[in-house]
C-alpha cells in the first residue's frame, strides 16, 4: 500500500536491490527499527554456492546486537588450523591467536549460504520477505525520491521509494544505472575454484595448503555441502588460456601442486575461474541512492573480508536511514555513511592486494620472502595476535568522521580538572586509549540491583544510542547526583524520542548509589575493570552510537558539549525536518 507523506507518496521507505548477505542485513535492521522496506532479488531462489567461509569478530558483535548470535554460534565452528605442505611433506601449521579480552575471540567458520539463511529467517520473523525474480532495470533518482522499474515474471512495475540501496553485488545494476565509476584494477593471474569429492584420508578439520612455485593450492572441507572446496592460484595464467575450469584441469593442477598422483577428484558441484578485481565505487551515495557491499567494493577473497565488510556497511547505513526516515535526525546524517565507510573500503583494497600478492605470488623473490621470512614470523605469538586482531576488524575506527567528537577543552571546571588531567596524561602515555570514533569495547560487570553477572555488550543490545556515565572511584553523594541529573536533562531535551539515547550509570560501589532514587539502569564495576578499559580514572562519559562506535567522549561536568553534539544530530522534537537546514 502506498504511503502518503506531505505531497509525496511512496510504495516503501527503502527499496533494497539484491538479497545477498548485505541486502538481507539492511532489510532486517530497517524492519527492526520500524522502517518499511522492500527487498527485491533477480534470482528465483537463494544462491547456494559457498563463497565466504567465516564471520570476523566485529561482524559477530553486530550479529550479537541484532539478536542473531545464537543461531550463528550454533551452526558454525572454530576456524580450522591450516596445514602447510611442500609436496608430500608438512612444513608448518598456521593458527589464529584468540583475542582473549574480546567476547568473540576469533573468526567463526560458517558458510555464506548459512549466514544468509539465518538472516532470511529473521527477515520473515520481522514480517519481511524476499521478492524473488524481481529485476531492477531502470532508475530515476531525484532529491524527492526514487522511481525504479522492476521486471517481474508476469509484469513490469514502477516502484516509488524515498531511498534506494543497491546491494546488488560486484556487477551492480544500481551502480551502472547511476553512472558511478568503479575504479581500480585487475590483478595479474587467475583464481580457480571447485567443490569436489576426493578419495583421500586427510583430516576434514584442517585446511590443507600447498605452497608451490606455480602458485598456492588449498583444500578445505565444507560440511554443509559435504565436499572439498579447492582454491588454486594461477599467477601465470590469463583468461584466454583458461576459458573453463574443467574437472580434468583441477586433477592436473592438484597433481602438479601436491605431488599426489593417487587421489582422484570427482563429482564437481561447482567450478569457477575468475580474475581478481580490486575496485571501489567513486561515490557510495548519489542523492537518494546508496551503494553497499560488493556493489561498492570488490577485491581479492584473500583475507576473508568481503561479506564481513558489506554487512558492516549495511549496519552503518541502517540506523542512520531509520533516524532520518522517522524524522528524528537531520538528513545530513546520511552523508556520514560514505564519509565513514568509503575509507574502510579503501583500506580493504590496500590490505587485500598486499595479502594476495604475498599469498599467490608467482615471483621467485616474493615466494622466498613468504616461505622463509613471513611464515616463520607468523608463528611468533605477538605477530599471530596482531594478524588475528587485524583480520578481526576490531581496530577499524571512525576517528576522522564528523560524527566523532571529543570534548578536549582545557578550561574544565576546577572540580573536574584532576580527572581531566589524569585522562589527558593517560592519552599521552597510552596511545591506544579510547577516542571518539573508536569501537566501544566490551567488559564484564554486575547488574547493580541483584549483582547478577552481565557485560556491557549485553546491556547495549538493541537499536538505541547509549550514554555511558562512569562515576569513577567512590566519591561524595553530589557527584552521583550530578550524573543522574545529566541523564535526566538528556531525557528532557530529547522529549518524545528520549528512547533513542539510553543512559547507563556505571559505578564502582553500591554505596555510591544509596539514597538516590534512580529508575535507570545501573551497572556495578567493583574492581574498576570497565573504568580502566575506558580510561575512566575519574568521571567520564561516552556516547555510544547504535552500531557500537563512540560518537562523543567528554566529561559530565561539561554537559554543554554533549548537548551541542546531540543538537547537531537529533532534530528538536517539535520541529519539522523538511523546514530545517541540515547541519551535522
Ligand atoms: C571465491 C570467493 C570467496 C570468498 N570468500 C570470502 C570470505 O571468506 N569472507 C568474506 O567476508 N567474503 C568472501 N567473499 C566475498 C563475499 O562472497 C562477497 O563479499 C559477498 O557475497 C557480498 O555480498 P553482497 O550482498 O554485497 O553481494 P552478493 O552476495 O553478490 O549479492 C548480490 C545479490 O544481488 C542480486 N542482484 C544483482 N543484480 C540485481 C538486479 N538488477 N535486480 C535484483 N537483484 C539483483 C544478485 O542476484 C545477488 O543475489 C568471497 C567471494 C568469493 C567469490
Coordinates of C-alpha atoms and ligand atoms in Angstrom, one line a residue, residues 17-24 40-43 47 50-56 112 116 134-137 167-174 191 193 229 231 270 274 292-295 297 299-310, ligand 1:
X17 CA 18.1 -4.3 -4.6
X18 CA 19.8 -7.6 -4.0
X19 CA 19.2 -10.2 -1.3
X20 CA 22.7 -11.3 -0.6
X21 CA 24.1 -11.0 3.0
X22 CA 24.3 -7.2 2.7
X23 CA 20.7 -6.6 1.4
X24 CA 19.4 -9.1 4.0
X40 CA 14.0 -7.4 -4.5
X41 CA 16.2 -10.2 -5.9
X42 CA 16.7 -11.1 -9.5
X43 CA 17.3 -14.8 -8.8
X47 CA 22.1 -18.6 -4.1
X50 CA 29.7 -21.2 -0.9
X51 CA 31.8 -18.1 -1.2
X52 CA 32.6 -16.6 2.2
X53 CA 33.6 -19.1 4.9
X54 CA 33.8 -17.0 8.1
X55 CA 32.5 -14.2 10.1
X56 CA 35.0 -11.9 11.7
X112 CA 27.8 -17.7 3.5
X116 CA 22.1 -15.8 4.5
X134 CA 12.3 -9.2 -9.5
X135 CA 15.0 -7.5 -11.6
X136 CA 15.8 -3.8 -11.3
X137 CA 16.2 -2.4 -14.8
X167 CA 23.2 -4.3 -2.5
X168 CA 23.4 -6.0 -5.9
X169 CA 26.9 -7.3 -5.9
X170 CA 30.1 -6.7 -7.9
X171 CA 28.2 -6.2 -11.2
X172 CA 25.7 -3.9 -9.6
X173 CA 22.9 -2.7 -11.9
X174 CA 22.3 0.1 -9.5
X191 CA 41.9 -18.0 -9.3
X193 CA 37.6 -22.7 -7.6
X229 CA 36.5 -26.7 -1.8
X231 CA 41.2 -22.9 -4.5
X270 CA 30.6 -26.1 -8.9
X274 CA 37.9 -15.7 -12.3
X292 CA 26.7 -1.1 -0.1
X293 CA 28.7 -4.3 0.0
X294 CA 30.2 -5.7 -3.3
X295 CA 28.3 -3.1 -5.2
X297 CA 33.9 -2.5 -3.3
X299 CA 38.6 -7.2 -4.1
X300 CA 40.5 -10.5 -3.7
X301 CA 39.0 -13.0 -1.4
X302 CA 42.4 -13.3 0.4
X303 CA 41.8 -12.2 4.0
X304 CA 38.1 -13.2 4.0
X305 CA 36.7 -9.7 4.4
X306 CA 34.2 -9.0 1.6
X307 CA 31.0 -10.3 3.1
X308 CA 32.1 -9.0 6.5
X309 CA 32.7 -5.5 5.3
X310 CA 29.5 -5.5 3.4
Ligands
LIG1 C1 35.5 -17.4 -4.0 C2 35.1 -16.4 -3.1 C3 35.4 -16.5 -1.7 C4 35.1 -15.5 -0.8 N1 35.4 -15.7 0.5 C5 35.1 -14.7 1.4 C6 35.4 -14.9 2.8 O1 36.0 -15.9 3.2 N2 34.9 -13.9 3.6 C7 34.2 -12.8 3.2 O2 33.9 -12.0 4.0 N3 33.9 -12.7 1.9 C8 34.3 -13.6 1.0 N4 34.0 -13.4 -0.3 C9 33.2 -12.3 -0.7 C10 31.7 -12.4 -0.5 O3 31.2 -13.6 -1.1 C11 31.0 -11.2 -1.0 O4 31.7 -10.0 -0.5 C12 29.5 -11.1 -0.6 O5 28.8 -12.1 -1.3 C13 29.0 -9.7 -0.9 O6 27.6 -9.7 -0.6 P1 26.6 -8.7 -1.3 O7 25.3 -8.9 -0.6 O8 27.2 -7.4 -1.4 O9 26.6 -9.2 -2.8 P2 26.1 -10.6 -3.4 O10 26.3 -11.7 -2.4 O11 26.8 -10.8 -4.7 O12 24.5 -10.5 -3.6 C14 24.0 -9.6 -4.6 C15 22.6 -10.0 -5.0 O13 22.0 -9.0 -5.8 C16 21.3 -9.7 -6.8 N5 21.1 -8.7 -8.0 C17 22.1 -8.3 -8.8 N6 21.5 -7.5 -9.7 C18 20.2 -7.4 -9.5 C19 19.1 -6.7 -10.0 N7 19.3 -5.9 -11.1 N8 17.9 -6.8 -9.5 C20 17.7 -7.5 -8.4 N9 18.7 -8.3 -7.8 C21 19.9 -8.2 -8.3 C22 22.1 -10.9 -7.1 O14 21.4 -11.9 -7.8 C23 22.6 -11.3 -5.8 O15 21.8 -12.2 -5.2 C24 34.3 -14.4 -1.3 C25 34.0 -14.3 -2.6 C26 34.4 -15.2 -3.5 C27 34.0 -15.1 -4.9

